[in-house]
XYZ file of C-alpha atoms in Angstrom:
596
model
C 0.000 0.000 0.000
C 1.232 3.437 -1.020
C 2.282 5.611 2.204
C 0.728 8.916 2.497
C 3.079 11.772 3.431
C 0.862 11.656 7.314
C 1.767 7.992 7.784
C 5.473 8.332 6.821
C 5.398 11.174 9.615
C 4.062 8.010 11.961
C 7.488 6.360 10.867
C 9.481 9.078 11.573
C 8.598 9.112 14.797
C 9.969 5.671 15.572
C 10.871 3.371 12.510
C 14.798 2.869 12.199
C 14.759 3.595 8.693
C 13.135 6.135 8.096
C 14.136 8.345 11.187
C 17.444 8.244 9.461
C 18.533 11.954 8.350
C 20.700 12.299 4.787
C 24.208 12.036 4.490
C 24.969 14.818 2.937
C 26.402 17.883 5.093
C 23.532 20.372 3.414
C 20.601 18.098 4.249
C 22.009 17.469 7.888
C 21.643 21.601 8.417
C 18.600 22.474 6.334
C 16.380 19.917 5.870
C 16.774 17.714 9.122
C 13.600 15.829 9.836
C 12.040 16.470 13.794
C 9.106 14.735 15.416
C 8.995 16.178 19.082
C 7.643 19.764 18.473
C 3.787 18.258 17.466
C 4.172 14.095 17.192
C 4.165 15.514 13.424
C 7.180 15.079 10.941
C 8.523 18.552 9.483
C 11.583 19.955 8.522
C 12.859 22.312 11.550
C 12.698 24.979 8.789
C 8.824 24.092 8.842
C 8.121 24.056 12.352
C 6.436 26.529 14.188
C 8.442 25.776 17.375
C 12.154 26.501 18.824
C 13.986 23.247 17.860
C 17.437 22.435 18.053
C 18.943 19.316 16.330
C 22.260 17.342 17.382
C 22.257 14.016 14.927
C 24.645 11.308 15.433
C 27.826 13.195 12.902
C 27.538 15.941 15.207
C 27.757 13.686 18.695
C 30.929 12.128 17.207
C 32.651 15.199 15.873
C 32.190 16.510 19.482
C 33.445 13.781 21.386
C 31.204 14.228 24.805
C 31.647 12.819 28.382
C 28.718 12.943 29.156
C 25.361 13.278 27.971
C 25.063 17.180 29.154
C 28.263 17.896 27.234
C 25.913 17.912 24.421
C 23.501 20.452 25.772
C 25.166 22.983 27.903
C 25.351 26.278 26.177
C 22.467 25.413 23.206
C 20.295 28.264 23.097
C 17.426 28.331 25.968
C 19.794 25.627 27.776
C 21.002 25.712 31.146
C 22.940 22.596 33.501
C 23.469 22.538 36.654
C 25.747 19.563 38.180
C 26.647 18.283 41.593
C 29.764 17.762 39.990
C 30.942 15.682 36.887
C 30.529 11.969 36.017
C 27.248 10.364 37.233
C 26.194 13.079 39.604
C 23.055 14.820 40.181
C 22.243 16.970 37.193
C 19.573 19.432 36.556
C 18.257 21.086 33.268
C 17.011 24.374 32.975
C 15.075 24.908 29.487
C 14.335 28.931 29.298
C 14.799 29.567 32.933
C 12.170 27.380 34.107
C 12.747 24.743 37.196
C 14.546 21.707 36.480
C 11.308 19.601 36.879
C 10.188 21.406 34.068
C 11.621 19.895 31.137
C 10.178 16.569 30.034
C 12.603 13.692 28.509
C 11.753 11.137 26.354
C 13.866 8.371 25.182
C 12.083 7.160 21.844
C 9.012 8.261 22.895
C 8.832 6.925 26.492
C 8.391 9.590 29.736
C 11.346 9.138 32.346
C 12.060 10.759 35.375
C 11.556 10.470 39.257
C 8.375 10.038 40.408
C 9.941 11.462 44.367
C 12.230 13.670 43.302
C 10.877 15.001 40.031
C 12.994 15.741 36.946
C 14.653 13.106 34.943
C 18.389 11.443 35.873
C 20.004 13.310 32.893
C 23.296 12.091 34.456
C 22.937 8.742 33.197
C 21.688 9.070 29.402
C 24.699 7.048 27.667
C 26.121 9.255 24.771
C 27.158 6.501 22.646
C 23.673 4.770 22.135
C 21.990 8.161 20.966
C 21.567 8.794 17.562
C 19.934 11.892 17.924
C 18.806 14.550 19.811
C 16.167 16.888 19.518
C 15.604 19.937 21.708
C 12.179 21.805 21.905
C 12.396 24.918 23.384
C 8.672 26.241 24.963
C 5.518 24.449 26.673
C 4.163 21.477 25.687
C 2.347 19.909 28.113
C -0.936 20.284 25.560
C 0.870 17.086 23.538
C 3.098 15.624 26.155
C 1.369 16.220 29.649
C 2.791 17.468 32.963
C 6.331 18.504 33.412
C 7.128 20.361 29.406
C 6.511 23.990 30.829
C 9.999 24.718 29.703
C 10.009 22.159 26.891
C 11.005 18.611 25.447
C 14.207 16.776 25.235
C 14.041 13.060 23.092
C 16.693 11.266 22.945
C 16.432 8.425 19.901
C 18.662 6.021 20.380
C 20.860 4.082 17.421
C 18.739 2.754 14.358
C 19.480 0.170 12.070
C 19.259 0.822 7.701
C 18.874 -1.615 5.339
C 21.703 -3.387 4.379
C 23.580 -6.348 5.797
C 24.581 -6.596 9.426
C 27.460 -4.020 10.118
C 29.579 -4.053 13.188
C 30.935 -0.639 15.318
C 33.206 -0.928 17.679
C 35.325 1.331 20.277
C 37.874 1.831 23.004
C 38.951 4.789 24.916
C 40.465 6.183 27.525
C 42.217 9.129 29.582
C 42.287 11.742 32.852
C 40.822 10.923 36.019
C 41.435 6.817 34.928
C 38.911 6.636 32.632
C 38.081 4.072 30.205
C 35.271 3.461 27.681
C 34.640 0.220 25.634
C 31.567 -0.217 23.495
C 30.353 -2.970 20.279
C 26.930 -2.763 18.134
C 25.831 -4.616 15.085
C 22.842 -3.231 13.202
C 21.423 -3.761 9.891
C 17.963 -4.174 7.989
C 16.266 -6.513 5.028
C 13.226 -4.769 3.070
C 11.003 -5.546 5.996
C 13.087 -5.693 9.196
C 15.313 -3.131 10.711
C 17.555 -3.922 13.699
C 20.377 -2.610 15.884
C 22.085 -3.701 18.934
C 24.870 -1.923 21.431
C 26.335 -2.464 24.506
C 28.863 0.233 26.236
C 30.599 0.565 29.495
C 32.194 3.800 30.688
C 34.260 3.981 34.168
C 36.203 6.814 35.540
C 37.667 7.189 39.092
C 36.273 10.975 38.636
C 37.221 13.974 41.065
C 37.104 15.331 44.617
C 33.342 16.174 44.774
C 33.341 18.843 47.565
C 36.291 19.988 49.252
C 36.275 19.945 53.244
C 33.712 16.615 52.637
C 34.255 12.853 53.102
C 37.578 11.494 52.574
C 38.502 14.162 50.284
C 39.216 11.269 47.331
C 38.102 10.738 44.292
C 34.430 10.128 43.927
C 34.338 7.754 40.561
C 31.561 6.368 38.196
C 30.394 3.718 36.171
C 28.229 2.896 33.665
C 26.986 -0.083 31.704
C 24.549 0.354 28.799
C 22.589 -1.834 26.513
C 20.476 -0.652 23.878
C 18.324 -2.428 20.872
C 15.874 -1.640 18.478
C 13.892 -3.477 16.099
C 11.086 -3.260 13.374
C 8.819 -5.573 11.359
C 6.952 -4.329 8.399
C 4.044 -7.079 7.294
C 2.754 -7.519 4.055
C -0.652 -6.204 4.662
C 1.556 -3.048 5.769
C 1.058 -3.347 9.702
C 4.450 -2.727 11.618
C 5.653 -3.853 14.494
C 8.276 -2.186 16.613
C 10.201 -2.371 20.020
C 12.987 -0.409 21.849
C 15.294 -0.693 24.945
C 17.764 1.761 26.469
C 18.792 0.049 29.843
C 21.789 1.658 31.820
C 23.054 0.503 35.644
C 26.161 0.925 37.249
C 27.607 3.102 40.665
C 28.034 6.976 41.467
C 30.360 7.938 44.504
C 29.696 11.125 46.151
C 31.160 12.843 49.542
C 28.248 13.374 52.168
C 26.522 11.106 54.428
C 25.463 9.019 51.765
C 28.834 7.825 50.214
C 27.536 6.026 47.097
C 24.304 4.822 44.744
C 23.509 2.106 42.619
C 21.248 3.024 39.806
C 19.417 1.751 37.121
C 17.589 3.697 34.599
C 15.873 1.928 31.647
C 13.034 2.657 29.024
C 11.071 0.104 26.677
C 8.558 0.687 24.769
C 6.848 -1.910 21.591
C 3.827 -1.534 19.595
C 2.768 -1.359 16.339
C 0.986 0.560 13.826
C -1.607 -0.151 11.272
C -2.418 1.652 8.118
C -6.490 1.382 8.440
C -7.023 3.658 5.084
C -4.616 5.265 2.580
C -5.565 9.080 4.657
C -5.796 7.378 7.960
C -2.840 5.184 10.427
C -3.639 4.181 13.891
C -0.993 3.679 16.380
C -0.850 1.596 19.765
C 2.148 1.350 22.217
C 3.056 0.582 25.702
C 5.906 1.338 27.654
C 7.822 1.296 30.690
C 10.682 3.728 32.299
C 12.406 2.927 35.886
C 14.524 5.566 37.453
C 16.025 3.523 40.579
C 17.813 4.551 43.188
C 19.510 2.418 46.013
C 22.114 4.771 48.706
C 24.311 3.419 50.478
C 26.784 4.171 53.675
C 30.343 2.937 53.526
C 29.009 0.177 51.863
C 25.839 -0.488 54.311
C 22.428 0.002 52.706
C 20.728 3.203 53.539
C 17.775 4.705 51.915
C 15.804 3.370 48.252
C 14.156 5.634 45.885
C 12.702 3.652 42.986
C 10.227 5.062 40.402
C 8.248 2.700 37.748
C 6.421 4.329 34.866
C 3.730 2.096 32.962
C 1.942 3.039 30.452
C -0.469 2.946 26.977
C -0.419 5.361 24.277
C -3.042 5.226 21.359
C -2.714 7.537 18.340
C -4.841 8.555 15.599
C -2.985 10.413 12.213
C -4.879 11.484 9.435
C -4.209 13.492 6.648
C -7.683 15.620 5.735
C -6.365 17.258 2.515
C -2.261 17.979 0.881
C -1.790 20.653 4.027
C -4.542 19.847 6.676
C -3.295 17.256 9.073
C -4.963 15.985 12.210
C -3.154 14.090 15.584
C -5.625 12.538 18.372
C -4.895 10.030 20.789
C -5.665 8.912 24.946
C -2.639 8.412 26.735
C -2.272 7.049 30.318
C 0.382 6.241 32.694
C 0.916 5.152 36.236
C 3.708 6.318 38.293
C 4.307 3.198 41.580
C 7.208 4.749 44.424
C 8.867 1.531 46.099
C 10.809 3.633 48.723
C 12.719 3.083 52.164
C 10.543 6.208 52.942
C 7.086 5.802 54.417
C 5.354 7.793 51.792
C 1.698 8.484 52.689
C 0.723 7.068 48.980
C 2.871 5.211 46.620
C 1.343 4.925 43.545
C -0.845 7.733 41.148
C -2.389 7.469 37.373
C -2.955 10.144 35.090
C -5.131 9.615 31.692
C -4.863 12.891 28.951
C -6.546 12.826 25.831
C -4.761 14.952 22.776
C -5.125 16.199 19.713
C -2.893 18.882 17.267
C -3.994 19.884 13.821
C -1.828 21.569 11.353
C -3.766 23.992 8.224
C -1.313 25.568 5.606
C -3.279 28.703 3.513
C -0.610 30.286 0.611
C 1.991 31.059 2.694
C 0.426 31.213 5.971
C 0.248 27.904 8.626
C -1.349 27.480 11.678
C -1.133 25.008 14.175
C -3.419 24.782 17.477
C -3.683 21.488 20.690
C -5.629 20.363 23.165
C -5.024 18.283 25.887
C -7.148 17.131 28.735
C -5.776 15.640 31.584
C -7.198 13.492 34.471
C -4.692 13.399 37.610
C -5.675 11.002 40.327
C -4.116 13.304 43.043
C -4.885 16.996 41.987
C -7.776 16.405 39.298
C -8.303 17.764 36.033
C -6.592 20.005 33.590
C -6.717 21.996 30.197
C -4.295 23.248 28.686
C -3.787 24.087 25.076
C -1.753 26.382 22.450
C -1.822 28.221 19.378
C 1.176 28.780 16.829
C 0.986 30.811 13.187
C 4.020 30.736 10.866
C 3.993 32.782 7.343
C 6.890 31.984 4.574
C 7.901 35.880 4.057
C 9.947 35.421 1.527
C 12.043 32.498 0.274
C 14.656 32.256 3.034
C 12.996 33.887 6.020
C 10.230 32.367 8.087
C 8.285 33.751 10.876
C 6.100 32.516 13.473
C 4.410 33.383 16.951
C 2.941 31.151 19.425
C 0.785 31.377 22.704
C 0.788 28.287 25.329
C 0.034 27.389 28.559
C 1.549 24.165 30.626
C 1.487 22.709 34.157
C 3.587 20.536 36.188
C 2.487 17.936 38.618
C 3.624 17.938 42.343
C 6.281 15.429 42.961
C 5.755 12.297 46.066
C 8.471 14.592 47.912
C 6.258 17.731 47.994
C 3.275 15.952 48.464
C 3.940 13.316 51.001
C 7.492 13.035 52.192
C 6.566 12.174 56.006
C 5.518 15.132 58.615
C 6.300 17.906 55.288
C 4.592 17.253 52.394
C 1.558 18.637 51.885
C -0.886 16.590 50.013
C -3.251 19.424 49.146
C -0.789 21.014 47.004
C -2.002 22.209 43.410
C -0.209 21.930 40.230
C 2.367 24.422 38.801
C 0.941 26.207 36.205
C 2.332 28.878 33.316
C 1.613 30.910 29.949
C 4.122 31.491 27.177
C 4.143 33.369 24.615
C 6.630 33.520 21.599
C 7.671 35.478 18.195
C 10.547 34.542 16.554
C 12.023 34.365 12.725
C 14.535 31.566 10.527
C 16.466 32.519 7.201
C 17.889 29.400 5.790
C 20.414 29.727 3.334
C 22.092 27.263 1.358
C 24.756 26.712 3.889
C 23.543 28.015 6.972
C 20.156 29.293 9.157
C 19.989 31.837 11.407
C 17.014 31.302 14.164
C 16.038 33.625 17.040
C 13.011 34.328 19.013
C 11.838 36.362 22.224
C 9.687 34.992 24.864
C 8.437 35.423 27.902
C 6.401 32.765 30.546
C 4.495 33.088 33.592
C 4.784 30.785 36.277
C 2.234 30.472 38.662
C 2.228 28.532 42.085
C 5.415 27.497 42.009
C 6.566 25.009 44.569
C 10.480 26.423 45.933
C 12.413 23.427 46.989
C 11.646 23.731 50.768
C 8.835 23.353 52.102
C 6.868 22.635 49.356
C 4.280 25.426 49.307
C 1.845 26.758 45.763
C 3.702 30.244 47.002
C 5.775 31.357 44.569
C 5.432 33.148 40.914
C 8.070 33.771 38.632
C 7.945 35.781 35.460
C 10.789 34.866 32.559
C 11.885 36.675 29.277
C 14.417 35.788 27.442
C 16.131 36.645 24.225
C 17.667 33.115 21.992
C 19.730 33.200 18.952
C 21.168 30.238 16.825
C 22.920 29.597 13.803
C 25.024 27.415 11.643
C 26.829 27.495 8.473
C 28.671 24.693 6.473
C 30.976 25.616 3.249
C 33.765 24.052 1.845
C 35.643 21.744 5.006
C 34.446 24.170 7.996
C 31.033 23.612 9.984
C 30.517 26.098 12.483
C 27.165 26.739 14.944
C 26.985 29.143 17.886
C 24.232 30.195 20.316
C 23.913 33.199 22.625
C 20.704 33.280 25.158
C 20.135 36.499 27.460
C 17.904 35.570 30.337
C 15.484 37.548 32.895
C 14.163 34.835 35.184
C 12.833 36.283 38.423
C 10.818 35.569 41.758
C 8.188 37.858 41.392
C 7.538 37.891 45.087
C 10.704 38.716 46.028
C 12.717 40.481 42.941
C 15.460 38.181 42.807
C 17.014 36.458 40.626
C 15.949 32.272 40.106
C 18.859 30.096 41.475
C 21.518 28.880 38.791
C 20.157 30.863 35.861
C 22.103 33.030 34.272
C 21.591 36.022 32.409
C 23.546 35.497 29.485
C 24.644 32.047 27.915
C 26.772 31.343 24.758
C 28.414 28.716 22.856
C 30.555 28.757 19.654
C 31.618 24.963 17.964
C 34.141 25.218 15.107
C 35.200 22.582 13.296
C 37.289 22.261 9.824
C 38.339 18.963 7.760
C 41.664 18.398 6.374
C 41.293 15.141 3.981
C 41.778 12.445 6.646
C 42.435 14.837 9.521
C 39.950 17.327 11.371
C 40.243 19.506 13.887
C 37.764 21.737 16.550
C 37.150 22.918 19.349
C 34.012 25.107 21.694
C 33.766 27.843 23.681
C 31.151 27.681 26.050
C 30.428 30.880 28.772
C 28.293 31.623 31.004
C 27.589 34.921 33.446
C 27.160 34.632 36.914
C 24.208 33.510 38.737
C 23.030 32.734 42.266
C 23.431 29.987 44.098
C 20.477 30.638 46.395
C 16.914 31.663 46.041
C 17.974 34.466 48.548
C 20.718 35.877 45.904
C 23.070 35.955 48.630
C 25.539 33.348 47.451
C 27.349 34.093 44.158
C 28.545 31.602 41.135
C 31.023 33.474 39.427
C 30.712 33.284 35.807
C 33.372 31.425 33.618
C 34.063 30.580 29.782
C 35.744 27.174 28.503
C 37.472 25.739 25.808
C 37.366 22.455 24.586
C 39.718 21.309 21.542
C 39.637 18.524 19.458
C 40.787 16.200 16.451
C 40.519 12.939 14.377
C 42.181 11.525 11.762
C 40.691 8.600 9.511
C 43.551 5.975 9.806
C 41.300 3.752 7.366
C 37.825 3.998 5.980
C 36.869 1.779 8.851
C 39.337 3.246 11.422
C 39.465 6.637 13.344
C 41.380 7.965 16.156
C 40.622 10.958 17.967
C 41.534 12.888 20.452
C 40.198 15.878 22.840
C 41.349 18.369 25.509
C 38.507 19.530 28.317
C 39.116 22.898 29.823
C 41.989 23.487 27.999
C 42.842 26.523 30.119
C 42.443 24.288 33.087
C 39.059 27.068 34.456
C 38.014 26.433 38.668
C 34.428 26.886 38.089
C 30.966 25.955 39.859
C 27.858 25.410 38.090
C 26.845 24.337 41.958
C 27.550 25.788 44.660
C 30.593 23.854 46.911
C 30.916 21.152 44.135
C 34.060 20.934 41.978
C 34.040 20.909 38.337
C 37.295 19.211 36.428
C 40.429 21.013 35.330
C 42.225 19.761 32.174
C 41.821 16.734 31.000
C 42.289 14.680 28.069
C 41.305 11.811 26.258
C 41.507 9.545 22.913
C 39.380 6.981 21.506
C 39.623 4.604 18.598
C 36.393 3.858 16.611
C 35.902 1.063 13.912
C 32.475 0.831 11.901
C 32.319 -1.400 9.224
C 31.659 -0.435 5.586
């Protein structure tokens, strides 16, 4: 049966092969396929949202640590880290509270049920194939917890072709050593991959003046698959799994966790008519958490995510499209803690449409929500775009978003407060995108309300918060160099008390250069930040700072590469929390093999 442009966006979403973007350097920058901004396939020149793409050439070009070496800096994107490697790591999407950015890992929901926000720290690098970045709410597609916006992570695919092997093996400062294999391939029907990766470092001093004043190391070992199954009558059937476990040591009382942090997700989808495809799923996400005490068990904080997802996509005429779908999930605590309640459901029921008129488009949601603990909730958004002229694109868009309480705020014993309503905020947005035939330029202005905000202690519907913000992004590819940079100038305050939000700062930036030399390459970032607060009280200071990273490769053989990268070349003492160490210099080299 002949695919209609609607059902191919289905695929997009979550089919191996055709999630995968072109090889060719001008279609990586321009014409890069996203899926998170509406569940609807479109070019992020098309989009009426703030998207950011960083596909699998770019993740190995840049040679990350860690998964938030990919993000920090991005326009709109803020970390915050109890130090490096495995520690506790928060996200701060346009200013907004680290609970307030929703991840997905091929379309399932992760994060802590108790502590809210999801374990960034622990997202493998090397089993992502791509990442996409939407900046603004929406919690009128995804549900609670995308007031700031939407980070998916897609893990590797498989193409057509027969089975080809990857392989590498790394290491460098701090002891640290990497190791990783894959195979992945595809017939006409049946797309497949498969990975496994281990990454261990001894790490750094966490906190000075804190424990035993040694290293505090890491380790992580990750397995990830995915597979799909096209029948004859044209139903698929697909299934993923990112699983990850290993140890983090930190200084404090409690000296160490074991973790394990996992998301499947299978289904299948069914072309019912050549205008209409149904989609069912179900899934399952665990962010686990077991402390310990020079080696004696001490405390468990385990979340487990179930849930269903049904999805309707039809295409009404050439540039009318329609989403709708019921999604449900159940979050279940299993916790050392005597929490009041341990389990909670939520049901939502969606829908987006899309209309195109000359060179106009408009885009509007809905979402309804049915929370077992705090009841019901609408929220919803509008977007318009207009095609001005051939290279520049503009668009404006008005949303609003909530956030659920977490088990902490709500029932952590003789604190919580169980009659606590949800966060709740408006956004609104105007921003413009000239794409050239090397490069895009992409900026927009915002600014968001937040409304009973919960502070971190004691969790109170107290606070409101009012955030502007100014992003701009580009690229541009020509000849050997590829270059993209990002500057963000933030205003995120407590409208109660005229200070400034804790570990936001006012002005962001980040500049990646990279040119090719035949078989050898070379790059390197620069990545700054102003200085922010440590405290909602403003009294305690980060100091700002600015980094740079370098970096090479050379292509030994078409199947071989070696490269090698410098961290903090300049060897910065920075904070991006307070009284937690950051680390100096440091350098590293890895050998990669992928068969041909």
């Amino acid at each position: 049966m002949k695919r209609t442009a609607l059902s191919a966006a289905i695929l997009l979403a979550t089919s191996p092969v055709l999630a995968d973007t072109p090889d060719t350097d001008e279609a990586q920058t321009l014409e890069t396929v996203q899926v998170t901004a509406t569940r609807i396939a479109q070019t992020v020149d098309q989009t009426l949202a703030s998207v950011t793409i960083i596909d699998r050439e770019e993740i190995e070009r840049l040679q990350p640590r860690q998964f938030t070496d990919l993000l920090e800096g991005r326009a709109g994107i803020e970390t915050s880290q109890n130090s490096a490697f495995g520690k506790t790591t928060s996200v701060f999407t346009r200013g907004s509270s680290s609970g307030h950015t929703l991840l997905l890992v091929d379309g399932v929901r992760m994060g802590s049920a108790t502590g809210g926000g999801a374990s960034w720290q622990f997202l493998p690098p090397e089993e992502i194939e791509r990442v996409e970045i939407v900046r603004g709410p929406r919690t009128s597609i995804y549900g609670s917890d995308a007031i700031g916006g939407v980070v998916q992570v897609f893990t590797r695919e498989g193409r057509k072709g027969p089975p080809k092997v990857s392989a590498f093996f790394g290491g460098g400062s701090f002891n640290t050593w990497e190791v990783g294999v894959g195979v992945a391939g595809g017939t006409d029907n049946t797309n497949y991959s498969f990975s496994v990766s281990h990454f261990d470092t001894d790490g750094i001093n966490v906190q000075d003046g804190v424990g035993d004043e040694d290293r505090d190391g890491y380790d992580n070992t990750s397995l990830a698959t995915k597979v799909s199954h096209r029948l004859d009558n044209g139903v698929e059937v697909f299934g993923n799994v990112l699983y990850s476990e290993g140890r983090t040591e930190i200084d404090g009382t409690e000296d160490e966790t074991d973790f394990r942090h996992a998301a499947l997700r299978g289904g299948l989808r069914v072309p019912v008519t050549p205008f209409w495809d149904t989609e069912f799923s179900v899934s399952h996400s665990r962010d686990e958490n077991d402390n310990f005490n020079e080696g004696a068990f001490s405390s468990r904080f385990d979340t487990k995510r179930n849930g269903v997802d049904w999805r309707n996509d039809l295409e009404i005429t050439d540039r009318v499209y329609l989403i709708a779908g019921i999604d449900a999930y159940e979050d279940r605590v299993d916790s050392t803690t005597d929490y009041a309640e341990d389990s909670r459901y939520n049901v939502g029921a969606y829908s987006v449409i899309q209309v195109g008129l000359g060179r106009h488009d408009f885009e509007g949601s809905l979402r309804y929500d049915d929370n077992e603990q705090f009841g019901d909730k609408v929220t919803g958004q509008v977007a318009w775009g207009m095609q001005a002229t051939n290279i520049l694109r503009l668009r404006a868009s008005y949303g609003t978003a909530f956030n659920a309480p977490t088990f902490n705020q709500l029932y952590w014993p003789g604190a919580g407060d169980p009659e606590l309503q949800a966060e709740e905020s408006e956004t609104a947005e105007i921003g413009l995108r000239a794409s050239f035939d090397q490069g895009y330029l992409d900026a927009s202005i915002f600014q968001s309300r937040v409304e009973k905000m919960i502070p971190v202690w004691p969790p109170e519907n107290v606070d409101e918060a009012r955030i502007s913000g100014l992003e701009l992004e580009g690229g541009y590819e020509r000849y050997d160099w590829i270059s993209r940079a990002s500057l963000t100038l933030l205003n995120a305050e407590d409208r109660e008390t005229g200070n400034e939000l804790p570990r936001r700062s006012p002005v962001t930036a980040r500049f990646d250069l990279d040119r090719q030399f035949q078989s050898f390459s070379v790059g390197g970032s620069v990545i700054a930040k102003s200085r922010s607060y440590n405290d909602a009280n403003n009294d305690e200071q980060l100091s700002g700072y600015g980094l740079l990273n370098l970096r090479a490769s050379y292509q030994i053989h078409p199947e071989w590469q070696l490269q090698a990268s410098v961290q903090n070349v300049f060897d910065k003492d920075y904070e991006t929390a307070g009284g937690y160490n950051q680390p100096g210099r440091a350098a590293f080299v890895k050998l990669r093999y992928q068969q041909r």
